[in-house]
Amino acid sequence: MEQVSQAASDFSVYGLMMHADPVVKGVLVLLVLASVACWAIILEKAIRLIGLSQDVRRLRKAEMQMLNPEAERGLVRAVLRAAEQEADEDLERGEPRSEQRARLERAMRSALKTELQRLEVGLPFLATVGSASPFIGLFGTVWGIVNSFTSIAQQKDTSLAVVAPGIAEALIATALGLAAAIPAVVAYNQIAVSLGRASARANTSITKIAKRLASAHAEPVLRSAAEPIRVGKHF
């Protein structure tokens, strides 16, 4: 009897969660797991966004000087390697400078898109948790309130001692739903904006790199085309 009375009088958050209805407990566990997973994704994306920012700055450096793709890593390596492979193919085809530049830009943008898509992994989960968690918490709230009214009908007592525990459990479910949703929504928006800005800056660098590479590959072609003319003038 003493244990029962102690459990009934334990109105701490932990105590209410431990003595909640099984359905409410399931909702609370689900929300806690979702919140932990969201924070893991948020920390992982924060670290990778720092690396992405460094890669974009390194890519801007490649606008002015040629970098060795093998000496780079991550996004810079993928973009420069794609440009190098495409430039070699364009040189073999002997295409005009404008077509070379267009091909280089397409190859580098394709490599950039692939790298950014890897960074986007996990964002749909954040969006799902941000939109669904409040409703999952609300489900637990409704279930707890229903149990409270059921206990009133069974005990035929409308005192707060009977109603309060069930309502408190219900409100905890709502609070956990919001605690899981708010960081997920904020993080999703911040990560999406950061990826968009990085993509815009990287695309600007790609345009300049493609222009420089097309000019560099066009010079040998122009010299080889002008050589017969110089020989003809000499004779």
PDB file of C-alpha atoms in Angstrom:
ATOM      1  CA  MET A   1       0.000   0.000   0.000  1.00  0.00           C
ATOM      2  CA  GLU A   2       2.868   2.382   0.791  1.00  0.00           C
ATOM      3  CA  GLN A   3       4.402   1.770  -2.653  1.00  0.00           C
ATOM      4  CA  VAL A   4       1.063   2.484  -4.338  1.00  0.00           C
ATOM      5  CA  SER A   5       0.594   5.695  -2.372  1.00  0.00           C
ATOM      6  CA  GLN A   6       4.143   6.795  -3.179  1.00  0.00           C
ATOM      7  CA  ALA A   7       3.587   6.119  -6.894  1.00  0.00           C
ATOM      8  CA  ALA A   8       0.312   8.028  -6.825  1.00  0.00           C
ATOM      9  CA  SER A   9       1.945  10.989  -5.116  1.00  0.00           C
ATOM     10  CA  ASP A  10       4.979  11.082  -7.435  1.00  0.00           C
ATOM     11  CA  PHE A  11       4.118  14.007  -9.711  1.00  0.00           C
ATOM     12  CA  SER A  12       7.626  14.538 -11.066  1.00  0.00           C
ATOM     13  CA  VAL A  13       8.075  14.330 -14.832  1.00  0.00           C
ATOM     14  CA  TYR A  14       9.896  11.005 -14.524  1.00  0.00           C
ATOM     15  CA  GLY A  15       7.280   9.622 -12.164  1.00  0.00           C
ATOM     16  CA  LEU A  16       4.409  10.634 -14.433  1.00  0.00           C
ATOM     17  CA  MET A  17       6.139   9.075 -17.437  1.00  0.00           C
ATOM     18  CA  MET A  18       6.788   5.804 -15.588  1.00  0.00           C
ATOM     19  CA  HIS A  19       3.165   5.505 -14.474  1.00  0.00           C
ATOM     20  CA  ALA A  20       1.607   6.621 -17.730  1.00  0.00           C
ATOM     21  CA  ASP A  21      -0.749   4.556 -19.850  1.00  0.00           C
ATOM     22  CA  PRO A  22       1.078   2.064 -22.170  1.00  0.00           C
ATOM     23  CA  VAL A  23      -0.111   3.954 -25.248  1.00  0.00           C
ATOM     24  CA  VAL A  24       1.129   7.267 -23.829  1.00  0.00           C
ATOM     25  CA  LYS A  25       4.436   5.600 -22.918  1.00  0.00           C
ATOM     26  CA  GLY A  26       4.758   4.390 -26.492  1.00  0.00           C
ATOM     27  CA  VAL A  27       4.192   7.912 -27.773  1.00  0.00           C
ATOM     28  CA  LEU A  28       6.758   9.336 -25.351  1.00  0.00           C
ATOM     29  CA  VAL A  29       9.378   6.741 -26.315  1.00  0.00           C
ATOM     30  CA  LEU A  30       8.756   7.382 -30.009  1.00  0.00           C
ATOM     31  CA  LEU A  31       9.159  11.133 -29.562  1.00  0.00           C
ATOM     32  CA  VAL A  32      12.345  10.754 -27.497  1.00  0.00           C
ATOM     33  CA  LEU A  33      13.885   8.481 -30.144  1.00  0.00           C
ATOM     34  CA  ALA A  34      12.889  10.903 -32.899  1.00  0.00           C
ATOM     35  CA  SER A  35      14.416  13.807 -30.979  1.00  0.00           C
ATOM     36  CA  VAL A  36      17.703  11.918 -30.425  1.00  0.00           C
ATOM     37  CA  ALA A  37      17.876  10.988 -34.108  1.00  0.00           C
ATOM     38  CA  CYS A  38      17.221  14.613 -35.104  1.00  0.00           C
ATOM     39  CA  TRP A  39      20.004  15.929 -32.886  1.00  0.00           C
ATOM     40  CA  ALA A  40      22.394  13.336 -34.310  1.00  0.00           C
ATOM     41  CA  ILE A  41      21.542  14.489 -37.840  1.00  0.00           C
ATOM     42  CA  ILE A  42      21.831  18.156 -36.843  1.00  0.00           C
ATOM     43  CA  LEU A  43      25.326  17.683 -35.381  1.00  0.00           C
ATOM     44  CA  GLU A  44      26.459  15.648 -38.380  1.00  0.00           C
ATOM     45  CA  LYS A  45      25.157  18.280 -40.821  1.00  0.00           C
ATOM     46  CA  ALA A  46      26.765  21.098 -38.841  1.00  0.00           C
ATOM     47  CA  ILE A  47      30.171  19.426 -39.152  1.00  0.00           C
ATOM     48  CA  ARG A  48      29.701  18.683 -42.843  1.00  0.00           C
ATOM     49  CA  LEU A  49      28.521  22.220 -43.575  1.00  0.00           C
ATOM     50  CA  ILE A  50      31.738  23.569 -42.085  1.00  0.00           C
ATOM     51  CA  GLY A  51      33.646  21.310 -44.482  1.00  0.00           C
ATOM     52  CA  LEU A  52      31.434  22.422 -47.365  1.00  0.00           C
ATOM     53  CA  SER A  53      32.170  26.067 -46.613  1.00  0.00           C
ATOM     54  CA  GLN A  54      35.893  25.321 -46.741  1.00  0.00           C
ATOM     55  CA  ASP A  55      35.466  23.440 -50.039  1.00  0.00           C
ATOM     56  CA  VAL A  56      33.617  26.384 -51.589  1.00  0.00           C
ATOM     57  CA  ARG A  57      36.415  28.762 -50.553  1.00  0.00           C
ATOM     58  CA  ARG A  58      38.941  26.337 -52.014  1.00  0.00           C
ATOM     59  CA  LEU A  59      36.902  26.200 -55.228  1.00  0.00           C
ATOM     60  CA  ARG A  60      37.042  29.993 -55.471  1.00  0.00           C
ATOM     61  CA  LYS A  61      40.802  29.733 -55.302  1.00  0.00           C
ATOM     62  CA  ALA A  62      40.673  27.451 -58.339  1.00  0.00           C
ATOM     63  CA  GLU A  63      39.172  30.335 -60.337  1.00  0.00           C
ATOM     64  CA  MET A  64      42.587  32.006 -60.511  1.00  0.00           C
ATOM     65  CA  GLN A  65      44.999  29.095 -60.501  1.00  0.00           C
ATOM     66  CA  MET A  66      44.912  25.482 -61.590  1.00  0.00           C
ATOM     67  CA  LEU A  67      44.739  23.056 -58.678  1.00  0.00           C
ATOM     68  CA  ASN A  68      45.694  19.394 -58.825  1.00  0.00           C
ATOM     69  CA  PRO A  69      42.500  17.338 -58.354  1.00  0.00           C
ATOM     70  CA  GLU A  70      44.453  14.481 -56.787  1.00  0.00           C
ATOM     71  CA  ALA A  71      45.788  16.802 -54.096  1.00  0.00           C
ATOM     72  CA  GLU A  72      42.282  17.969 -53.170  1.00  0.00           C
ATOM     73  CA  ARG A  73      39.443  16.170 -51.432  1.00  0.00           C
ATOM     74  CA  GLY A  74      35.685  16.194 -51.207  1.00  0.00           C
ATOM     75  CA  LEU A  75      33.698  18.544 -53.390  1.00  0.00           C
ATOM     76  CA  VAL A  76      36.741  20.311 -54.877  1.00  0.00           C
ATOM     77  CA  ARG A  77      38.294  17.046 -55.976  1.00  0.00           C
ATOM     78  CA  ALA A  78      35.065  15.775 -57.566  1.00  0.00           C
ATOM     79  CA  VAL A  79      34.439  19.030 -59.464  1.00  0.00           C
ATOM     80  CA  LEU A  80      38.004  19.484 -60.714  1.00  0.00           C
ATOM     81  CA  ARG A  81      38.328  15.826 -61.709  1.00  0.00           C
ATOM     82  CA  ALA A  82      35.100  16.065 -63.725  1.00  0.00           C
ATOM     83  CA  ALA A  83      36.460  19.199 -65.434  1.00  0.00           C
ATOM     84  CA  GLU A  84      39.767  17.503 -66.203  1.00  0.00           C
ATOM     85  CA  GLN A  85      38.130  14.451 -67.755  1.00  0.00           C
ATOM     86  CA  GLU A  86      35.750  16.543 -69.827  1.00  0.00           C
ATOM     87  CA  ALA A  87      38.563  18.852 -70.961  1.00  0.00           C
ATOM     88  CA  ASP A  88      40.583  15.897 -72.254  1.00  0.00           C
ATOM     89  CA  GLU A  89      37.597  14.639 -74.245  1.00  0.00           C
ATOM     90  CA  ASP A  90      36.920  18.095 -75.676  1.00  0.00           C
ATOM     91  CA  LEU A  91      40.544  18.419 -76.756  1.00  0.00           C
ATOM     92  CA  GLU A  92      40.297  15.142 -78.652  1.00  0.00           C
ATOM     93  CA  ARG A  93      37.104  16.254 -80.386  1.00  0.00           C
ATOM     94  CA  GLY A  94      38.578  19.606 -81.405  1.00  0.00           C
ATOM     95  CA  GLU A  95      35.333  21.427 -80.596  1.00  0.00           C
ATOM     96  CA  PRO A  96      34.947  25.216 -80.578  1.00  0.00           C
ATOM     97  CA  ARG A  97      35.673  27.110 -77.391  1.00  0.00           C
ATOM     98  CA  SER A  98      32.027  27.879 -76.620  1.00  0.00           C
ATOM     99  CA  GLU A  99      31.031  24.223 -76.819  1.00  0.00           C
ATOM    100  CA  GLN A 100      34.002  23.220 -74.682  1.00  0.00           C
ATOM    101  CA  ARG A 101      32.989  25.730 -72.041  1.00  0.00           C
ATOM    102  CA  ALA A 102      29.389  24.484 -72.027  1.00  0.00           C
ATOM    103  CA  ARG A 103      30.527  20.871 -71.669  1.00  0.00           C
ATOM    104  CA  LEU A 104      32.891  21.759 -68.840  1.00  0.00           C
ATOM    105  CA  GLU A 105      30.169  23.603 -66.963  1.00  0.00           C
ATOM    106  CA  ARG A 106      27.724  20.697 -67.343  1.00  0.00           C
ATOM    107  CA  ALA A 107      30.300  18.177 -66.122  1.00  0.00           C
ATOM    108  CA  MET A 108      31.282  20.246 -63.088  1.00  0.00           C
ATOM    109  CA  ARG A 109      27.693  21.103 -62.185  1.00  0.00           C
ATOM    110  CA  SER A 110      26.780  17.423 -62.381  1.00  0.00           C
ATOM    111  CA  ALA A 111      29.627  16.580 -59.982  1.00  0.00           C
ATOM    112  CA  LEU A 112      28.556  19.433 -57.684  1.00  0.00           C
ATOM    113  CA  LYS A 113      24.957  18.218 -57.669  1.00  0.00           C
ATOM    114  CA  THR A 114      26.073  14.698 -56.737  1.00  0.00           C
ATOM    115  CA  GLU A 115      28.118  15.992 -53.814  1.00  0.00           C
ATOM    116  CA  LEU A 116      25.322  18.234 -52.549  1.00  0.00           C
ATOM    117  CA  GLN A 117      22.817  15.374 -52.751  1.00  0.00           C
ATOM    118  CA  ARG A 118      25.012  13.421 -50.364  1.00  0.00           C
ATOM    119  CA  LEU A 119      24.751  16.295 -47.903  1.00  0.00           C
ATOM    120  CA  GLU A 120      20.968  16.320 -48.231  1.00  0.00           C
ATOM    121  CA  VAL A 121      20.647  12.808 -46.789  1.00  0.00           C
ATOM    122  CA  GLY A 122      18.673  13.057 -43.552  1.00  0.00           C
ATOM    123  CA  LEU A 123      16.884  16.299 -44.387  1.00  0.00           C
ATOM    124  CA  PRO A 124      13.600  14.532 -45.260  1.00  0.00           C
ATOM    125  CA  PHE A 125      13.673  12.929 -41.804  1.00  0.00           C
ATOM    126  CA  LEU A 126      14.061  16.343 -40.168  1.00  0.00           C
ATOM    127  CA  ALA A 127      11.145  17.671 -42.212  1.00  0.00           C
ATOM    128  CA  THR A 128       9.000  14.667 -41.283  1.00  0.00           C
ATOM    129  CA  VAL A 129       9.754  14.957 -37.573  1.00  0.00           C
ATOM    130  CA  GLY A 130       9.185  18.709 -37.657  1.00  0.00           C
ATOM    131  CA  SER A 131       5.757  18.329 -39.213  1.00  0.00           C
ATOM    132  CA  ALA A 132       4.543  15.103 -37.571  1.00  0.00           C
ATOM    133  CA  SER A 133       5.856  15.285 -33.978  1.00  0.00           C
ATOM    134  CA  PRO A 134       3.301  17.861 -32.718  1.00  0.00           C
ATOM    135  CA  PHE A 135       0.472  15.667 -33.995  1.00  0.00           C
ATOM    136  CA  ILE A 136       1.996  12.531 -32.451  1.00  0.00           C
ATOM    137  CA  GLY A 137       2.252  14.407 -29.157  1.00  0.00           C
ATOM    138  CA  LEU A 138      -1.329  15.580 -29.583  1.00  0.00           C
ATOM    139  CA  PHE A 139      -2.415  11.972 -30.027  1.00  0.00           C
ATOM    140  CA  GLY A 140      -0.801  11.127 -26.690  1.00  0.00           C
ATOM    141  CA  THR A 141      -2.507  14.146 -25.151  1.00  0.00           C
ATOM    142  CA  VAL A 142      -5.950  13.112 -26.363  1.00  0.00           C
ATOM    143  CA  TRP A 143      -5.386   9.551 -25.192  1.00  0.00           C
ATOM    144  CA  GLY A 144      -4.324  10.747 -21.728  1.00  0.00           C
ATOM    145  CA  ILE A 145      -7.361  13.007 -21.416  1.00  0.00           C
ATOM    146  CA  VAL A 146      -9.665  10.158 -22.443  1.00  0.00           C
ATOM    147  CA  ASN A 147      -8.124   7.995 -19.704  1.00  0.00           C
ATOM    148  CA  SER A 148      -8.651  10.821 -17.206  1.00  0.00           C
ATOM    149  CA  PHE A 149     -12.336  11.036 -17.983  1.00  0.00           C
ATOM    150  CA  THR A 150     -12.603   7.261 -17.869  1.00  0.00           C
ATOM    151  CA  SER A 151     -11.077   7.200 -14.391  1.00  0.00           C
ATOM    152  CA  ILE A 152     -13.594   9.870 -13.315  1.00  0.00           C
ATOM    153  CA  ALA A 153     -16.458   7.695 -14.514  1.00  0.00           C
ATOM    154  CA  GLN A 154     -15.071   4.585 -12.828  1.00  0.00           C
ATOM    155  CA  GLN A 155     -14.315   6.190  -9.458  1.00  0.00           C
ATOM    156  CA  LYS A 156     -17.264   8.607  -9.582  1.00  0.00           C
ATOM    157  CA  ASP A 157     -14.967  11.306  -8.272  1.00  0.00           C
ATOM    158  CA  THR A 158     -14.300  14.634 -10.008  1.00  0.00           C
ATOM    159  CA  SER A 159     -11.527  15.781  -7.656  1.00  0.00           C
ATOM    160  CA  LEU A 160      -8.189  16.963  -9.049  1.00  0.00           C
ATOM    161  CA  ALA A 161      -6.447  14.021  -7.381  1.00  0.00           C
ATOM    162  CA  VAL A 162      -8.181  11.733  -9.870  1.00  0.00           C
ATOM    163  CA  VAL A 163      -7.993  13.929 -12.973  1.00  0.00           C
ATOM    164  CA  ALA A 164      -4.592  15.588 -12.577  1.00  0.00           C
ATOM    165  CA  PRO A 165      -2.248  12.613 -13.213  1.00  0.00           C
ATOM    166  CA  GLY A 166      -3.810  11.709 -16.561  1.00  0.00           C
ATOM    167  CA  ILE A 167      -3.887  15.316 -17.745  1.00  0.00           C
ATOM    168  CA  ALA A 168      -0.284  15.821 -16.640  1.00  0.00           C
ATOM    169  CA  GLU A 169       0.774  12.745 -18.637  1.00  0.00           C
ATOM    170  CA  ALA A 170      -1.099  14.113 -21.615  1.00  0.00           C
ATOM    171  CA  LEU A 171       0.624  17.489 -21.390  1.00  0.00           C
ATOM    172  CA  ILE A 172       4.042  15.814 -21.194  1.00  0.00           C
ATOM    173  CA  ALA A 173       3.310  14.133 -24.519  1.00  0.00           C
ATOM    174  CA  THR A 174       2.480  17.511 -26.051  1.00  0.00           C
ATOM    175  CA  ALA A 175       5.647  19.060 -24.627  1.00  0.00           C
ATOM    176  CA  LEU A 176       7.832  16.269 -26.007  1.00  0.00           C
ATOM    177  CA  GLY A 177       6.173  16.587 -29.388  1.00  0.00           C
ATOM    178  CA  LEU A 178       7.070  20.276 -29.511  1.00  0.00           C
ATOM    179  CA  ALA A 179      10.575  19.616 -28.143  1.00  0.00           C
ATOM    180  CA  ALA A 180      11.211  17.221 -31.027  1.00  0.00           C
ATOM    181  CA  ALA A 181       9.571  19.369 -33.705  1.00  0.00           C
ATOM    182  CA  ILE A 182      11.041  22.826 -33.029  1.00  0.00           C
ATOM    183  CA  PRO A 183      14.763  21.938 -33.365  1.00  0.00           C
ATOM    184  CA  ALA A 184      13.990  19.798 -36.425  1.00  0.00           C
ATOM    185  CA  VAL A 185      12.185  22.628 -38.226  1.00  0.00           C
ATOM    186  CA  VAL A 186      14.801  25.252 -37.339  1.00  0.00           C
ATOM    187  CA  ALA A 187      17.674  22.973 -38.350  1.00  0.00           C
ATOM    188  CA  TYR A 188      15.988  21.971 -41.612  1.00  0.00           C
ATOM    189  CA  ASN A 189      15.506  25.591 -42.638  1.00  0.00           C
ATOM    190  CA  GLN A 190      19.058  26.587 -41.701  1.00  0.00           C
ATOM    191  CA  ILE A 191      20.630  23.615 -43.465  1.00  0.00           C
ATOM    192  CA  ALA A 192      18.525  24.151 -46.593  1.00  0.00           C
ATOM    193  CA  VAL A 193      19.514  27.832 -46.734  1.00  0.00           C
ATOM    194  CA  SER A 194      23.196  27.011 -46.179  1.00  0.00           C
ATOM    195  CA  LEU A 195      23.153  24.407 -48.959  1.00  0.00           C
ATOM    196  CA  GLY A 196      21.447  26.853 -51.302  1.00  0.00           C
ATOM    197  CA  ARG A 197      24.002  29.584 -50.664  1.00  0.00           C
ATOM    198  CA  ALA A 198      26.915  27.159 -51.037  1.00  0.00           C
ATOM    199  CA  SER A 199      25.452  25.867 -54.302  1.00  0.00           C
ATOM    200  CA  ALA A 200      25.102  29.404 -55.674  1.00  0.00           C
ATOM    201  CA  ARG A 201      28.699  30.318 -54.783  1.00  0.00           C
ATOM    202  CA  ALA A 202      30.028  27.044 -56.179  1.00  0.00           C
ATOM    203  CA  ASN A 203      28.129  27.510 -59.447  1.00  0.00           C
ATOM    204  CA  THR A 204      29.628  30.987 -59.833  1.00  0.00           C
ATOM    205  CA  SER A 205      33.109  29.516 -59.374  1.00  0.00           C
ATOM    206  CA  ILE A 206      32.324  26.739 -61.852  1.00  0.00           C
ATOM    207  CA  THR A 207      31.406  29.287 -64.523  1.00  0.00           C
ATOM    208  CA  LYS A 208      34.728  31.090 -64.085  1.00  0.00           C
ATOM    209  CA  ILE A 209      36.747  27.862 -63.970  1.00  0.00           C
ATOM    210  CA  ALA A 210      35.078  26.608 -67.147  1.00  0.00           C
ATOM    211  CA  LYS A 211      35.854  29.899 -68.892  1.00  0.00           C
ATOM    212  CA  ARG A 212      39.521  29.707 -67.884  1.00  0.00           C
ATOM    213  CA  LEU A 213      39.890  26.049 -68.861  1.00  0.00           C
ATOM    214  CA  ALA A 214      38.201  26.599 -72.226  1.00  0.00           C
ATOM    215  CA  SER A 215      40.596  29.463 -72.945  1.00  0.00           C
ATOM    216  CA  ALA A 216      43.588  27.368 -71.903  1.00  0.00           C
ATOM    217  CA  HIS A 217      42.563  24.480 -74.169  1.00  0.00           C
ATOM    218  CA  ALA A 218      41.702  26.771 -77.055  1.00  0.00           C
ATOM    219  CA  GLU A 219      45.199  28.301 -77.248  1.00  0.00           C
ATOM    220  CA  PRO A 220      47.001  25.117 -78.484  1.00  0.00           C
ATOM    221  CA  VAL A 221      44.274  24.594 -81.068  1.00  0.00           C
ATOM    222  CA  LEU A 222      44.614  28.163 -82.336  1.00  0.00           C
ATOM    223  CA  ARG A 223      48.398  27.873 -82.524  1.00  0.00           C
ATOM    224  CA  SER A 224      48.201  24.619 -84.477  1.00  0.00           C
ATOM    225  CA  ALA A 225      45.659  26.141 -86.861  1.00  0.00           C
ATOM    226  CA  ALA A 226      47.797  29.217 -87.428  1.00  0.00           C
ATOM    227  CA  GLU A 227      50.984  27.259 -88.104  1.00  0.00           C
ATOM    228  CA  PRO A 228      50.155  26.365 -91.768  1.00  0.00           C
ATOM    229  CA  ILE A 229      49.340  30.025 -92.464  1.00  0.00           C
ATOM    230  CA  ARG A 230      52.708  31.119 -91.116  1.00  0.00           C
ATOM    231  CA  VAL A 231      54.458  28.479 -93.259  1.00  0.00           C
ATOM    232  CA  GLY A 232      52.584  29.663 -96.368  1.00  0.00           C
ATOM    233  CA  LYS A 233      53.618  33.272 -95.707  1.00  0.00           C
ATOM    234  CA  HIS A 234      57.214  32.181 -95.239  1.00  0.00           C
ATOM    235  CA  PHE A 235      57.265  30.622 -98.674  1.00  0.00           C
TER     236      PHE A 235
END
